[in-house]
XYZ file of C-alpha atoms in Angstrom:
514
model
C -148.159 -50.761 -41.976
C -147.007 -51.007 -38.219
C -148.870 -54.725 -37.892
C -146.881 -56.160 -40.753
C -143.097 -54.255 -39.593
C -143.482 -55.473 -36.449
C -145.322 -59.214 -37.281
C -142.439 -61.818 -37.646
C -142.507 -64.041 -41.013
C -145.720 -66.881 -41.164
C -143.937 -70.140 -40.455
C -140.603 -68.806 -39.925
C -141.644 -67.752 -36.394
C -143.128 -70.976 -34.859
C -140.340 -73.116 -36.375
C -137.556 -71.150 -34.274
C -139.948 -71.135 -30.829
C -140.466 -74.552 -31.172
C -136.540 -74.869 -31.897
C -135.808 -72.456 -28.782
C -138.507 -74.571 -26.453
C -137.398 -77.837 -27.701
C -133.578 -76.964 -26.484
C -134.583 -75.470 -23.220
C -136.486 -78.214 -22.891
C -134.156 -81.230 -23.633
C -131.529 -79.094 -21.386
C -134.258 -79.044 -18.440
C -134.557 -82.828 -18.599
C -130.893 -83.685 -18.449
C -130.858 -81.897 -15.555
C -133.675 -83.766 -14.081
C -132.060 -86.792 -14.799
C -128.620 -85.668 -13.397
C -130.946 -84.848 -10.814
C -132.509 -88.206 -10.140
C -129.001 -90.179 -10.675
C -127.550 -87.648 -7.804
C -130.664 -88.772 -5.453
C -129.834 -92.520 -6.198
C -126.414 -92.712 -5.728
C -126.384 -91.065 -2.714
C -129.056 -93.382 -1.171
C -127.168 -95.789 -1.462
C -123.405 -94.663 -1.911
C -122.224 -94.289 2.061
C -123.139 -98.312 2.656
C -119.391 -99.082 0.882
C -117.153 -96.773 2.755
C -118.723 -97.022 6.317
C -115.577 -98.864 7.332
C -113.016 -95.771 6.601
C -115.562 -93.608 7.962
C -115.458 -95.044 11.537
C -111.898 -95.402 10.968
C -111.342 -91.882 10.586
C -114.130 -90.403 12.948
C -114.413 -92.889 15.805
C -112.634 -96.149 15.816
C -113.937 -97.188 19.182
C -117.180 -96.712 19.549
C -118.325 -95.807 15.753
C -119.702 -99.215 14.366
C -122.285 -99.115 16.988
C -123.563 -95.892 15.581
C -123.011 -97.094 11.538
C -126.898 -98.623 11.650
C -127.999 -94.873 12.813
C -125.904 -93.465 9.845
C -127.415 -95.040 7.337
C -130.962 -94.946 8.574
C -130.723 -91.154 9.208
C -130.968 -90.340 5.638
C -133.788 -92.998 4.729
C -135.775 -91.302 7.716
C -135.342 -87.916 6.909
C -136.268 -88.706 3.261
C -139.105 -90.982 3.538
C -140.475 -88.351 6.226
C -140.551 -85.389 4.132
C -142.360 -87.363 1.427
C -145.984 -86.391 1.485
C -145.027 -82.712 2.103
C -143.216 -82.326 -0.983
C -146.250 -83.490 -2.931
C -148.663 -81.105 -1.496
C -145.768 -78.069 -2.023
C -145.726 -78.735 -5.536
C -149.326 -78.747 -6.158
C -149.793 -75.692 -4.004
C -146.283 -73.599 -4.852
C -145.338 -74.835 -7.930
C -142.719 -77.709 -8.584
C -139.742 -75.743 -9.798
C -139.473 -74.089 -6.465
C -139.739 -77.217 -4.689
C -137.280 -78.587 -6.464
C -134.846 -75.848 -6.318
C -135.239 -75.730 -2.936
C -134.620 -79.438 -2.276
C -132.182 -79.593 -4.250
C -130.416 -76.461 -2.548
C -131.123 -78.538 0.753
C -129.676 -81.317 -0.380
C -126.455 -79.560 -1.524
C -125.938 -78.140 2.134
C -126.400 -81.502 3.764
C -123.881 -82.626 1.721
C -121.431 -79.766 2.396
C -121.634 -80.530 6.603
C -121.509 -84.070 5.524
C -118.551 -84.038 3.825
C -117.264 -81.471 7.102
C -118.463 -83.391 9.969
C -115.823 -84.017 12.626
C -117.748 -86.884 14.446
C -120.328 -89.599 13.641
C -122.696 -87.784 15.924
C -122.105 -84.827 13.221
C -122.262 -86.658 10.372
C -125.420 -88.751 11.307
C -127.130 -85.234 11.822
C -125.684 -83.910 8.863
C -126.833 -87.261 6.900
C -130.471 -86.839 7.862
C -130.427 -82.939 6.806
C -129.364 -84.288 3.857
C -132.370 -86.697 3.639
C -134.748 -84.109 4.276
C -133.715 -82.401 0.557
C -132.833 -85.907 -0.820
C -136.320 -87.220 -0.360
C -137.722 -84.468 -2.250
C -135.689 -84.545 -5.469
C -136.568 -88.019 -6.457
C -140.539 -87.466 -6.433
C -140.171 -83.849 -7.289
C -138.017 -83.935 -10.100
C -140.664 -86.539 -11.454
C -143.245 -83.925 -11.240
C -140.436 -81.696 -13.194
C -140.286 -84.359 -15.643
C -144.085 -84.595 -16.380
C -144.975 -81.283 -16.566
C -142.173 -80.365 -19.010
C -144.043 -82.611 -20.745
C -146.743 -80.955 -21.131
C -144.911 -77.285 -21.255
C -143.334 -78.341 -24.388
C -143.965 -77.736 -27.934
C -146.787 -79.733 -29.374
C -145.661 -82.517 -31.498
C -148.400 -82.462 -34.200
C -151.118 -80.004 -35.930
C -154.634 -80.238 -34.463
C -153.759 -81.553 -31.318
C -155.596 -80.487 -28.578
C -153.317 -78.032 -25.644
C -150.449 -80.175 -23.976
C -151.741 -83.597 -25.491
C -149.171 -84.896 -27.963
C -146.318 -83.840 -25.605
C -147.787 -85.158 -22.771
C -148.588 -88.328 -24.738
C -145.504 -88.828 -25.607
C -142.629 -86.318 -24.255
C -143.680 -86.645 -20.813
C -144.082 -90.282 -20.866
C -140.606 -90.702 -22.570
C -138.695 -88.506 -19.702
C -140.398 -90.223 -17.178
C -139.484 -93.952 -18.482
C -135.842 -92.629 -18.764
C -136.167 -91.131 -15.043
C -136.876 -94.511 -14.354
C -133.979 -96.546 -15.867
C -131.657 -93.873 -15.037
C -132.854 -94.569 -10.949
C -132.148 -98.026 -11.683
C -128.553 -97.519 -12.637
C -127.629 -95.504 -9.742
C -128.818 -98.186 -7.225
C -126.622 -101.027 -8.995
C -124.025 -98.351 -9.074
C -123.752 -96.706 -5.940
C -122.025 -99.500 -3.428
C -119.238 -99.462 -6.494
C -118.830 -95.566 -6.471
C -119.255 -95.400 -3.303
C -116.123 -97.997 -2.261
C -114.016 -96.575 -5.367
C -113.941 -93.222 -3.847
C -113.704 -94.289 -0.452
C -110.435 -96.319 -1.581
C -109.130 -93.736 -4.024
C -109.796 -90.161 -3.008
C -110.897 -90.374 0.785
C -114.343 -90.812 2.040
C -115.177 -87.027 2.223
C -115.382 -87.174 -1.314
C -118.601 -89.294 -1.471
C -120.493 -86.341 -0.209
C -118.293 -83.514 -1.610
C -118.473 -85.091 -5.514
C -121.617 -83.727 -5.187
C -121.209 -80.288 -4.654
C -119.900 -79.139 -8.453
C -122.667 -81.332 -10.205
C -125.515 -80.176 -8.121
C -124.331 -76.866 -8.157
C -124.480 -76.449 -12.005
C -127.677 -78.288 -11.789
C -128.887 -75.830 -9.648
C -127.613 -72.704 -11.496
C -129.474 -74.257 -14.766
C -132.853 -75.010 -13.179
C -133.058 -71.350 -12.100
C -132.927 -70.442 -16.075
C -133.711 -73.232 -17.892
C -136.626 -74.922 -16.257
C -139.502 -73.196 -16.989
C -143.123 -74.081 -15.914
C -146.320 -72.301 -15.121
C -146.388 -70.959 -12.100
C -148.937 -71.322 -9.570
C -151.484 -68.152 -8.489
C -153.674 -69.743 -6.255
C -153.245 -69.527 -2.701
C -153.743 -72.868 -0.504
C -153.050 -74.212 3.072
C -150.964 -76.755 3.980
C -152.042 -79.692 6.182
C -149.137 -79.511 8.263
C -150.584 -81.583 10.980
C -150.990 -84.278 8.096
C -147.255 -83.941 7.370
C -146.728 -84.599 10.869
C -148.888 -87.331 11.329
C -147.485 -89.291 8.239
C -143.927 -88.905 9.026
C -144.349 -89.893 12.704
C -146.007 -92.953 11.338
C -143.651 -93.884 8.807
C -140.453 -93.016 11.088
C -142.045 -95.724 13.856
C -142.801 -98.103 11.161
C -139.027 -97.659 9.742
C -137.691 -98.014 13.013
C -139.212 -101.116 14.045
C -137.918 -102.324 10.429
C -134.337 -101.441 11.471
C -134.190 -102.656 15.245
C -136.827 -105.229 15.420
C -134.834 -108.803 15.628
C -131.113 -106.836 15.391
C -131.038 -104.023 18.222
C -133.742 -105.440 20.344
C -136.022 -108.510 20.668
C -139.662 -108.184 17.871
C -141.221 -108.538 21.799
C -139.216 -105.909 23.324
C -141.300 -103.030 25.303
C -139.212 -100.624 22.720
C -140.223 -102.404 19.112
C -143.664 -102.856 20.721
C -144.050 -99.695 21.535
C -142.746 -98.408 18.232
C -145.129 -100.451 16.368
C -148.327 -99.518 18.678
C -147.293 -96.001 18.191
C -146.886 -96.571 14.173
C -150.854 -97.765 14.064
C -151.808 -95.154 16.265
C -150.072 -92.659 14.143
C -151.822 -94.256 11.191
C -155.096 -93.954 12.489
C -154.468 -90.554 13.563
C -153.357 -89.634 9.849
C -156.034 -91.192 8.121
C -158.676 -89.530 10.101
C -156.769 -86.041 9.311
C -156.954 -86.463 5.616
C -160.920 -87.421 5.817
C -161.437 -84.275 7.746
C -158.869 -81.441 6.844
C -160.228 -78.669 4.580
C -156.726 -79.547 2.284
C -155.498 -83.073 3.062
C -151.667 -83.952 2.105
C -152.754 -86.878 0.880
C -156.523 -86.840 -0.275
C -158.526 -89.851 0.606
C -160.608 -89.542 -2.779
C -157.076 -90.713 -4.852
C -158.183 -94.154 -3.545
C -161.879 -93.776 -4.859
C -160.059 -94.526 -8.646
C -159.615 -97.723 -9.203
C -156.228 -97.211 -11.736
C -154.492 -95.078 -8.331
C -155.593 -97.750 -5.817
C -153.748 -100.641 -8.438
C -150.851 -98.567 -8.902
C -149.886 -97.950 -5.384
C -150.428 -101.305 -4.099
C -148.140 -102.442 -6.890
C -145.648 -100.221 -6.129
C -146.032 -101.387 -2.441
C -145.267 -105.072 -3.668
C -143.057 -103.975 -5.865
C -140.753 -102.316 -2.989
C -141.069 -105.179 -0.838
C -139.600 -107.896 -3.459
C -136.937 -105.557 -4.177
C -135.757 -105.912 -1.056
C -135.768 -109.299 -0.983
C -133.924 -109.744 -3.944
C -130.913 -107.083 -4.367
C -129.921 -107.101 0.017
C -129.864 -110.919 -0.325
C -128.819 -111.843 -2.750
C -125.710 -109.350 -1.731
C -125.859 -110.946 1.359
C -125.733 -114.770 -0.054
C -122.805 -114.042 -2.057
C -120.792 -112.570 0.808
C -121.964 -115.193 3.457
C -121.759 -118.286 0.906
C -120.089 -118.138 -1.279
C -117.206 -115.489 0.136
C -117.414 -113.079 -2.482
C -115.914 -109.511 -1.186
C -118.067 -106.857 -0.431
C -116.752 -104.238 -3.434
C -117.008 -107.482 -5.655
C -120.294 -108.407 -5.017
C -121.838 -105.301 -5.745
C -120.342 -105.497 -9.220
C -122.966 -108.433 -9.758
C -125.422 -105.700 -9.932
C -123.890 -104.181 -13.114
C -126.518 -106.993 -15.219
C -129.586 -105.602 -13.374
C -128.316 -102.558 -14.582
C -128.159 -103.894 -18.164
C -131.254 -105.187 -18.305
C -133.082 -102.017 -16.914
C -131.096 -100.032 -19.548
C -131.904 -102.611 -22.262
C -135.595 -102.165 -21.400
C -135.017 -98.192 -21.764
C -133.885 -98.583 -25.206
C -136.533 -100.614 -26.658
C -139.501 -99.478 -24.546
C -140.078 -96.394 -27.194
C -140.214 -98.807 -29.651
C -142.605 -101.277 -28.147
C -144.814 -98.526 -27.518
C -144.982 -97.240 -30.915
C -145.857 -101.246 -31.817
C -148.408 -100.858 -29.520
C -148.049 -102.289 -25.839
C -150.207 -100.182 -23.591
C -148.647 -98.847 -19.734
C -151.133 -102.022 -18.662
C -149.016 -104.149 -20.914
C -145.510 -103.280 -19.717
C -146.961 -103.741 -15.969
C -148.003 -106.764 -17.050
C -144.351 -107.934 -18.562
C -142.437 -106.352 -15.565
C -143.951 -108.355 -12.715
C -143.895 -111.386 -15.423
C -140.117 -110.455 -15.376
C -139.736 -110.270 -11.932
C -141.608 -112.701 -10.491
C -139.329 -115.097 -13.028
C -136.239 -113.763 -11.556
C -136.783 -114.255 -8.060
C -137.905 -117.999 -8.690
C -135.024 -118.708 -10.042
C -133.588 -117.042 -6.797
C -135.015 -119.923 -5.075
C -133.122 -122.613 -6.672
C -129.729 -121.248 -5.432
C -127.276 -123.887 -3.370
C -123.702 -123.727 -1.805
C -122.702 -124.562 -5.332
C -125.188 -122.984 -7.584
C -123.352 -121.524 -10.530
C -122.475 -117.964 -10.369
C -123.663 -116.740 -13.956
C -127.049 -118.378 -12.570
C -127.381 -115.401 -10.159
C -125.890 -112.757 -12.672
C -129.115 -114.579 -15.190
C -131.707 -113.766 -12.291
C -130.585 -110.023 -11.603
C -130.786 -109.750 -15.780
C -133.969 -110.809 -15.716
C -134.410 -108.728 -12.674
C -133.710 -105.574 -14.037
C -135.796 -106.103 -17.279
C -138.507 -106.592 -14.642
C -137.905 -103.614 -12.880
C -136.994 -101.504 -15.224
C -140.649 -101.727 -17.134
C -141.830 -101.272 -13.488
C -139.668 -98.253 -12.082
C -140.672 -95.815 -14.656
C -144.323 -97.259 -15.643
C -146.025 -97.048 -12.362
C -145.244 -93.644 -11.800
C -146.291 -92.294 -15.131
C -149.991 -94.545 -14.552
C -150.245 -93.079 -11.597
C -149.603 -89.156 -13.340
C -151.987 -90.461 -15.663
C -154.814 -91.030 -13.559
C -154.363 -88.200 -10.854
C -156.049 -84.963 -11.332
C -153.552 -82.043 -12.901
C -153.986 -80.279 -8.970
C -152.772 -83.661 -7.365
C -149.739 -84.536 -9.464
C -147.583 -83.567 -6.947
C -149.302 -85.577 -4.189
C -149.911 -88.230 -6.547
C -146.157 -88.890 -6.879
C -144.631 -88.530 -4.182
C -147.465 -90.891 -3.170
C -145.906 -93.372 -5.114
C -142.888 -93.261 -3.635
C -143.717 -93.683 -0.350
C -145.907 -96.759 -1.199
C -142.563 -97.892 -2.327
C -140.338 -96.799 0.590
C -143.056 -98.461 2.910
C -142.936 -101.597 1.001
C -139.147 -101.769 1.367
C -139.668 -100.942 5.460
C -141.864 -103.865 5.223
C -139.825 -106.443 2.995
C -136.898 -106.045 5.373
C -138.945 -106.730 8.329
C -140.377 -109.630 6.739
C -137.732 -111.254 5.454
C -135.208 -110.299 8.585
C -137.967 -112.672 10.633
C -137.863 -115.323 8.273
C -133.782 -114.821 7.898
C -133.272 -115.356 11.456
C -136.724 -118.484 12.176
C -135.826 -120.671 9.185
C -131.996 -120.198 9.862
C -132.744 -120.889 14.057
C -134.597 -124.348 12.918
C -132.203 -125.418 10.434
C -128.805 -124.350 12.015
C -126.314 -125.686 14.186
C -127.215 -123.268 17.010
C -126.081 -119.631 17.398
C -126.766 -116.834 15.140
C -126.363 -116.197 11.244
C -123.072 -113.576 12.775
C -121.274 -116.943 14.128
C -121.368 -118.621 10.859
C -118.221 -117.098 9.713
C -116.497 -118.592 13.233
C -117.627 -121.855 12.524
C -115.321 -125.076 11.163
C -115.978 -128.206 9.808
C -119.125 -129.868 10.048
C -121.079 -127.249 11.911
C -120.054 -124.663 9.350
C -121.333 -126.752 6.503
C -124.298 -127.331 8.658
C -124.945 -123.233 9.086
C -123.858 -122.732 5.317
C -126.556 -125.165 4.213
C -129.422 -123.785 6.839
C -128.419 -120.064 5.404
C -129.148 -121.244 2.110
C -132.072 -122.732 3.070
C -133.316 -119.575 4.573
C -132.470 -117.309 1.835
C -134.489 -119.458 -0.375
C -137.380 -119.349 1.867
C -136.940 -115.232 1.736
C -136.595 -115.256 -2.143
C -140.017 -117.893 -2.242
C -141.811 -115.029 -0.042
C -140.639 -112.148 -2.371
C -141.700 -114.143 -5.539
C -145.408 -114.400 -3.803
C -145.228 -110.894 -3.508
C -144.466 -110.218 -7.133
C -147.123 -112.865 -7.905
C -149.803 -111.135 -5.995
C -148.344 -107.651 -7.743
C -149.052 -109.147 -11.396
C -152.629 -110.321 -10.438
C -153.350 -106.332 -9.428
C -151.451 -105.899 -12.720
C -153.642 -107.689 -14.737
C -156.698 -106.565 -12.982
C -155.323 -102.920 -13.766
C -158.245 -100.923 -16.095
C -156.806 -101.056 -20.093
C -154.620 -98.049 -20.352
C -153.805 -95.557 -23.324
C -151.276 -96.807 -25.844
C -148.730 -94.860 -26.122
C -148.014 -94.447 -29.711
């Protein structure tokens, strides 16, 4: 009979799909998390080899403009944020992240080319603009594969077991693998810099995105969307020139210009203005970027704020503690970043026993729960450092550090794609991210103020740049008021994390993950 020539064999059939799927879709995810490490690293990779970059572009005037280069790509990044979300709920995440990806790729390119710092800072925010996308977006990627997968058990209602458990796997190993590149970066970063010119930061990543590219195009495949929407574009606009005034006054306020300067004053007054402006937008467009009803769930409202904290005592503990070392204790710059290597461990320590704990039965509430635990642990020890505190006592705190975070990093996010509706994933994300990149503005804003108060009331006079100039007495004096302050930053970042786990354990009990 024709049905039964052409009908392929009962059982025979669905084992070799779900054999196909399976492959296509473990080869999706390593790119996603090739994907992520790329977006990481290069947040973070140009901080190490700004010195042979002014060097070699402009040896005169070019450490004036080194503040500029590295903001450019956090600005860019941070600004294209919420429109990112809304493109992947309204095109379809797979060409979102293609084409950030794609963007990101030609940023480098002109990066790697430019023939001036003016040319490389523009070239560095173009850059941004893709690079802020393929964190959050390949995090959408890496939930709704998912979901696209095959289904992990018989009787299971459409896309529950692998989103139960496939989805939630990827995106706790998005999360560790993020974790690595930031300890990493500063290292690669100065190793190539040294080794192979400082071109070669941006042009590394050229062959690796490039296959990454060339496999999302046939590899990743999810549903694609029908529907037509609008985009809020006036939103988009709104939020980044809030968040680009709120960065700003982060970078210059108590370094470029005085916190009571017309220009940091005007910056802020134009960031709350810009804030007002956006949150009217979303309670009145047809399509906000970022719908006002997220907040309306209880479980969202938790999970950003977290996140929020969450960014702000990371900044407080991985830029100072980088900064005691080098200013204290006269560790080198390259070296010091290698004291990031046991944050590293611990985040990758909490990746390989995370499955297990879940199968044992800890909830997402539960590893919340543990990570700010973690964290707000680390950062108290932080508190206790000295002129002569011990330096396996600091590698101890950025262990414990790093299991913290690394139960954080990944959890959040997938609490977050838990509670948002299937349409808002892609706003849902990215809004997590920039609850986090807002945090961070925040943290260094804080903590530069407190830096630079408890440091002017403790020190011998002067700034914390003249302690290096300093002899005798007086230098002991400033070495002891630095500490000081840097224990006053690290107190401030632990009340953060504290406040963090009492949202934690007010969080609503969450599915176990088993």
């Amino acid at each position: 009979m024709p049905g039964t020539a052409t009908a392929p064999a009962p059982g025979r059939t669905t084992a070799d799909g779900q054999q196909a799927g399976g492959r296509s879709v473990t080869i999706a995810v390593a790119l996603c998390i090739v994907t992520i490490l790329l977006a990481v690293l290069d947040s973070n990779i140009v901080s190490s080899a700004t010195v042979p970059i002014v060097r070699d572009l402009d040896p005169v005037h070019g450490v004036d403009r080194i503040p500029w280069l590295i903001a450019a790509y956090q600005l860019a990044a941070t600004a294209a944020l919420p429109l990112y979300g809304k493109f992947c709920d309204t095109l379809g995440s797979k060409k979102v992240f293609i084409g950030a990806l794609a963007t990101f790729l030609t940023g480098s390119a002109l990066c790697g080319m430019a023939q001036s710092m003016g040319e490389l800072i523009a070239a560095r925010a173009f850059q941004g603009i893709g690079g802020g996308g393929l964190m959050s977006v390949t995090m959408v990627v890496l939930r709704q594969l998912g979901t696209a997968g095959p289904k992990e058990g018989e009787g299971a209602k459409e896309g529950e077991g692998s989103q139960a458990k496939g989805g939630d796997r990827k995106g706790s190993i998005g999360g560790i693998i993020a974790g690595a590149g930031m300890a990493l970066g500063p290292w690669l970063g100065g190793a190539l810099a040294d080794h192979a010119g400082w071109r070669w930061i941006f042009y590394v990543n050229l062959p690796v995105g490039i296959a990454v590219l060339i496999g999302a195009v046939f590899v990743v495949k999810l549903p694609a969307r029908t529907a037509r929407h609008r985009i809020d574009f006036l939103g988009a606009g709104l939020a980044a020139a809030f968040s680009t005034a709120l960065l700003l006054v982060t970078e210059w306020g108590g370094e470029d210009y005085a916190w009571t300067s017309p220009v940091i004053v005007g910056l802020a007054v134009a960031s709350v203005v810009a804030l007002g402006l956006f949150l009217w937008r979303q309670a009145t467009a047809a399509e906000p970027i970022l719908p006002l009803s997220l907040f309306r769930l209880r479980l969202m409202r938790y999970g950003f704020a977290v996140q929020g904290l969450v960014g702000v005592a990371m900044m407080g503990s991985i830029v100072y503690v980088m900064i005691y070392l080098q200013v204290v204790r006269g560790v080198a710059a390259t070296s010091a970043g290698l004291f990031l290597v046991p944050m590293a461990i611990g985040m990758t320590v909490v990746g390989l026993v995370s499955g297990r704990l879940a199968t044992a039965g800890w909830s997402q509430k539960t590893f919340v729960v543990s990570g700010t635990v973690f964290a707000s642990a680390a950062l108290a020890l932080l508190t206790t450092l000295d002129t002569d505190t011990g330096l396996w006592t600091v590698r101890g705190a950025l262990l414990l550090m790093g299991i913290g975070f690394g139960q954080l990093i990944g959890q959040l996010i997938e609490l977050v794609q838990d509670t948002a509706p299937p349409a808002q994933l892609g706003v849902a994300t990215t809004g997590v991210r920039f609850f986090q990149t807002l945090g961070t503005a925040l943290g260094a804003s804080l903590f530069g103020a407190v830096l630079t108060r408890v440091y002017a009331a403790k020190g011998p006079g002067g700034t914390t740049s003249d302690i290096g100039r300093l002899t005798g007495a007086a230098h002991d004096r400033a070495l002891d008021a630095f500490v000081s302050s840097t224990d006053v930053v690290f107190a401030c970042a632990t009340g953060a994390m504290l406040l963090a786990l009492i949202l934690a354990i007010r969080l609503p009990g969450t599915r176990t993950r088993a």
